Tab-separated table of N, CA and C in Angstrom:
chain	number	residue	atom	x	y	z
T	1	MET	N	64.017	162.173	47.433
T	1	MET	CA	65.161	162.211	48.348
T	1	MET	C	64.748	162.752	49.720
T	2	LYS	N	63.816	163.709	49.711
T	2	LYS	CA	63.392	164.294	50.987
T	2	LYS	C	62.807	163.229	51.913
T	3	THR	N	61.975	162.356	51.359
T	3	THR	CA	61.345	161.320	52.180
T	3	THR	C	62.410	160.394	52.775
T	4	LYS	N	63.408	160.036	51.954
T	4	LYS	CA	64.464	159.135	52.440
T	4	LYS	C	65.230	159.788	53.589
T	5	LYS	N	65.546	161.071	53.433
T	5	LYS	CA	66.263	161.774	54.503
T	5	LYS	C	65.435	161.773	55.777
T	6	GLY	N	64.148	162.032	55.624
T	6	GLY	CA	63.249	162.025	56.776
T	6	GLY	C	63.226	160.664	57.442
T	7	GLU	N	63.161	159.620	56.609
T	7	GLU	CA	63.153	158.255	57.147
T	7	GLU	C	64.435	157.977	57.922
T	8	ILE	N	65.564	158.411	57.351
T	8	ILE	CA	66.855	158.197	58.015
T	8	ILE	C	66.863	158.921	59.359
T	9	ARG	N	66.351	160.138	59.378
T	9	ARG	CA	66.298	160.911	60.624
T	9	ARG	C	65.452	160.185	61.664
T	10	VAL	N	64.290	159.720	61.246
T	10	VAL	CA	63.407	158.995	62.162
T	10	VAL	C	64.114	157.747	62.671
T	11	HIS	N	64.771	157.041	61.753
T	11	HIS	CA	65.482	155.812	62.116
T	11	HIS	C	66.561	156.128	63.154
T	12	ARG	N	67.300	157.210	62.923
T	12	ARG	CA	68.347	157.610	63.862
T	12	ARG	C	67.750	157.912	65.225
T	13	GLY	N	66.634	158.624	65.228
T	13	GLY	CA	65.964	158.943	66.482
T	13	GLY	C	65.569	157.688	67.228
T	14	LYS	N	65.018	156.734	66.489
T	14	LYS	CA	64.614	155.468	67.110
T	14	LYS	C	65.834	154.746	67.671
T	15	LEU	N	66.931	154.768	66.924
T	15	LEU	CA	68.167	154.122	67.377
T	15	LEU	C	68.656	154.777	68.663
T	16	ASP	N	68.630	156.115	68.700
T	16	ASP	CA	69.041	156.837	69.905
T	16	ASP	C	68.181	156.427	71.083
T	17	GLU	N	66.874	156.347	70.864
T	17	GLU	CA	65.951	155.946	71.928
T	17	GLU	C	66.294	154.545	72.413
T	18	LEU	N	66.569	153.646	71.464
T	18	LEU	CA	66.915	152.264	71.806
T	18	LEU	C	68.185	152.221	72.638
T	19	THR	N	69.200	152.977	72.213
T	19	THR	CA	70.461	152.989	72.956
T	19	THR	C	70.245	153.538	74.358
T	20	LEU	N	69.431	154.586	74.476
T	20	LEU	CA	69.139	155.167	75.787
T	20	LEU	C	68.450	154.149	76.680
T	21	THR	N	67.434	153.479	76.133
T	21	THR	CA	66.695	152.497	76.931
T	21	THR	C	67.602	151.341	77.332
T	22	THR	N	68.453	150.888	76.410
T	22	THR	CA	69.357	149.779	76.723
T	22	THR	C	70.340	150.181	77.807
T	23	SER	N	70.877	151.399	77.724
T	23	SER	CA	71.818	151.861	78.748
T	23	SER	C	71.118	151.953	80.097
T	24	ARG	N	69.877	152.444	80.096
T	24	ARG	CA	69.106	152.539	81.341
T	24	ARG	C	68.880	151.147	81.917
T	25	LEU	N	68.505	150.207	81.053
T	25	LEU	CA	68.271	148.828	81.493
T	25	LEU	C	69.548	148.239	82.073
T	26	LYS	N	70.673	148.504	81.411
T	26	LYS	CA	71.960	147.998	81.896
T	26	LYS	C	72.245	148.553	83.283
T	27	LYS	N	71.995	149.850	83.470
T	27	LYS	CA	72.219	150.471	84.782
T	27	LYS	C	71.347	149.805	85.834
T	28	VAL	N	70.082	149.598	85.497
T	28	VAL	CA	69.153	148.957	86.438
T	28	VAL	C	69.626	147.547	86.753
T	29	GLU	N	70.060	146.823	85.705
T	29	GLU	CA	70.549	145.453	85.895
T	29	GLU	C	71.758	145.453	86.813
T	30	GLU	N	72.677	146.410	86.596
T	30	GLU	CA	73.868	146.504	87.439
T	30	GLU	C	73.468	146.748	88.888
T	31	ARG	N	72.520	147.656	89.099
T	31	ARG	CA	72.053	147.954	90.456
T	31	ARG	C	71.458	146.711	91.099
T	32	LEU	N	70.601	146.020	90.349
T	32	LEU	CA	69.979	144.796	90.866
T	32	LEU	C	71.043	143.756	91.178
T	33	PHE	N	72.018	143.632	90.283
T	33	PHE	CA	73.100	142.670	90.478
T	33	PHE	C	73.865	142.985	91.760
T	34	LEU	N	74.181	144.276	91.950
T	34	LEU	CA	74.891	144.693	93.164
T	34	LEU	C	74.050	144.411	94.401
T	35	MET	N	72.747	144.707	94.303
T	35	MET	CA	71.847	144.463	95.433
T	35	MET	C	71.846	142.982	95.784
T	36	THR	N	71.705	142.128	94.783
T	36	THR	CA	71.673	140.682	95.024
T	36	THR	C	73.005	140.209	95.586
T	37	LEU	N	74.105	140.767	95.068
T	37	LEU	CA	75.428	140.404	95.579
T	37	LEU	C	75.529	140.751	97.058
T	38	LYS	N	75.095	141.957	97.413
T	38	LYS	CA	75.127	142.392	98.813
T	38	LYS	C	74.282	141.459	99.674
T	39	ARG	N	73.091	141.138	99.192
T	39	ARG	CA	72.196	140.252	99.942
T	39	ARG	C	72.839	138.882	100.115
T	40	CYS	N	73.410	138.358	99.022
T	40	CYS	CA	74.052	137.043	99.080
T	40	CYS	C	75.201	137.068	100.077
T	41	SER	N	76.036	138.098	100.013
T	41	SER	CA	77.169	138.203	100.931
T	41	SER	C	76.675	138.289	102.368
T	42	LEU	N	75.592	139.048	102.583
T	42	LEU	CA	75.020	139.175	103.927
T	42	LEU	C	74.525	137.828	104.424
T	43	THR	N	73.817	137.113	103.574
T	43	THR	CA	73.291	135.800	103.972
T	43	THR	C	74.441	134.845	104.264
T	44	VAL	N	75.468	134.876	103.427
T	44	VAL	CA	76.638	134.009	103.637
T	44	VAL	C	77.302	134.364	104.962
T	45	LEU	N	77.436	135.660	105.228
T	45	LEU	CA	78.046	136.109	106.485
T	45	LEU	C	77.233	135.617	107.672
T	46	THR	N	75.920	135.803	107.608
T	46	THR	CA	75.059	135.372	108.715
T	46	THR	C	75.156	133.860	108.895
T	47	MET	N	75.188	133.120	107.785
T	47	MET	CA	75.300	131.666	107.860
T	47	MET	C	76.617	131.280	108.530
T	48	SER	N	77.703	131.920	108.111
T	48	SER	CA	79.015	131.608	108.683
T	48	SER	C	79.029	131.947	110.173
T	49	PHE	N	78.438	133.083	110.534
T	49	PHE	CA	78.382	133.473	111.946
T	49	PHE	C	77.585	132.443	112.745
T	50	LYS	N	76.473	132.010	112.179
T	50	LYS	CA	75.628	131.015	112.858
T	50	LYS	C	76.404	129.713	113.045
T	51	SER	N	77.133	129.310	112.007
T	51	SER	CA	77.911	128.069	112.089
T	51	SER	C	79.018	128.217	113.138
T	52	VAL	N	79.602	129.408	113.237
T	52	VAL	CA	80.656	129.658	114.227
T	52	VAL	C	80.056	129.619	115.628
T	53	GLU	N	78.862	130.190	115.774
T	53	GLU	CA	78.203	130.231	117.089
T	53	GLU	C	77.916	128.828	117.604
T	54	THR	N	77.425	127.949	116.736
T	54	THR	CA	77.042	126.603	117.179
T	54	THR	C	78.245	125.714	117.421
C-alpha cells in the first residue's frame, strides 16, 4: 500500500506541474494573441489612413 500511495503522490505532483505549465502556456498564448490583435488593428488603421490620404 505504501508504494501505491507514493505513486499517487507522484502522479498528483506531475498533474500539478502539468496544470501549471498549461496555465502558463495559456497566459503566453493570450499575450501573443493580444499582441497580434494590436498589430493587426494598427496595420488596418494605417491602411485605412493611407487609403483616406490617397
